[in-house]
Tab-separated table of C-alpha atoms in Angstrom:
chain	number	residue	atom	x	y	z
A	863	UNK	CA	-90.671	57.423	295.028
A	864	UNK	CA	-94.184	59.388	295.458
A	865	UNK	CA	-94.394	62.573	296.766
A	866	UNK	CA	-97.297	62.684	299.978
A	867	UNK	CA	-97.867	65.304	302.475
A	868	UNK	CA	-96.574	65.286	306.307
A	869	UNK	CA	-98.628	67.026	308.901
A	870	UNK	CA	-96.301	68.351	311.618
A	871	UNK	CA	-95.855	66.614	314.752
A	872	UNK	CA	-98.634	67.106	317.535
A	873	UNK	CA	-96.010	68.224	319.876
A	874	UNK	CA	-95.321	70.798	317.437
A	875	UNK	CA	-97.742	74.150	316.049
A	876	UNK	CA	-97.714	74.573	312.623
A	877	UNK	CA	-95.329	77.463	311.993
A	878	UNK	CA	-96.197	77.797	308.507
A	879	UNK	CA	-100.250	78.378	308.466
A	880	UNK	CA	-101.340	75.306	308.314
A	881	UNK	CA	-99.376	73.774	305.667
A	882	UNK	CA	-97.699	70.944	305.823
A	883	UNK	CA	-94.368	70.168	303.927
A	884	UNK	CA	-93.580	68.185	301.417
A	885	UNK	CA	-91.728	64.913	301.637
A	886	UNK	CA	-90.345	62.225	299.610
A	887	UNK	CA	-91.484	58.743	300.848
A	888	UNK	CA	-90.204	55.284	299.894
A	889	UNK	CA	-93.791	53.451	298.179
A	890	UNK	CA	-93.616	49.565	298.028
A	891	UNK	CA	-96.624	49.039	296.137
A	892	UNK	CA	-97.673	45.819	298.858
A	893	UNK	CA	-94.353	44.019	298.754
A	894	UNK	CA	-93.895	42.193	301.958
A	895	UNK	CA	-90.382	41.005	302.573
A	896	UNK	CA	-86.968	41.442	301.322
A	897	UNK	CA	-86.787	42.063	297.816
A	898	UNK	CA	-83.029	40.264	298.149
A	899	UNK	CA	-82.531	36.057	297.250
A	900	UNK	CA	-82.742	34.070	300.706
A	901	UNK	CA	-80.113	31.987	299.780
A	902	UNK	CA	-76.726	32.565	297.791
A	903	UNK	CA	-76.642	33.121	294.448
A	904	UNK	CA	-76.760	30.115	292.321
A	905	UNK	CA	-74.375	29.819	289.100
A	906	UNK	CA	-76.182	28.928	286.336
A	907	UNK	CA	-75.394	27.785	282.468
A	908	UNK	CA	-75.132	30.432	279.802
A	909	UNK	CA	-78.481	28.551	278.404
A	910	UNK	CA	-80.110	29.201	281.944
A	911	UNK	CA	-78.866	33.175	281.641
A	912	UNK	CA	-80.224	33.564	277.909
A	913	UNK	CA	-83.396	32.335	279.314
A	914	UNK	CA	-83.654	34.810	282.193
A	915	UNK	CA	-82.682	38.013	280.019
A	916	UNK	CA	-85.478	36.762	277.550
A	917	UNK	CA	-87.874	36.785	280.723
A	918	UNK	CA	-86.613	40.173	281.526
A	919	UNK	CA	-86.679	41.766	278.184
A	920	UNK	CA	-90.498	40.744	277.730
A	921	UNK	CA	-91.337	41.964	281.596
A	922	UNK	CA	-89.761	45.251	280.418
A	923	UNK	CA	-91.700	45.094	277.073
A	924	UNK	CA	-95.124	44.076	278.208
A	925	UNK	CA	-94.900	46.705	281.047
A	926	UNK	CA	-94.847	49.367	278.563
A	927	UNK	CA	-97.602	47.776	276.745
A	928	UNK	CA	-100.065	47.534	279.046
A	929	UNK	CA	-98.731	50.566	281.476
A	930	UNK	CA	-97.961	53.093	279.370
């Protein structure tokens, strides 16, 4: 989550000089959608479930390479 600023509402003076509070806001860095399957989850083969955790290891990997 990011931390941004909330004005108060117009209905509302600012009680605090001016300020505005701080807030913790969900950020979903452009994802449309559900981030859930559509459909039910499929079994797959322990081959199929190897390959995946490869996939996900090297995500994980090459998002600390070239993030941070």
């Amino acid at each position: 989550m990011q931390r941004r600023q909330r004005a108060p509402p117009a209905s509302q003076p600012a009680q605090d000089g001016g300020r505005s509070e701080d807030v913790e806001v969900q950020f979903s860095a452009g994802r449309l959608g559900s981030a859930a399957p559509a459909g039910p989850p499929a079994r797959g083969t322990a081959e199929d479930e190897e390959r995946l955790e490869r996939e996900h290891f090297w995500k994980v990997i090459n998002a600390f390479r070239y993030y941070g």
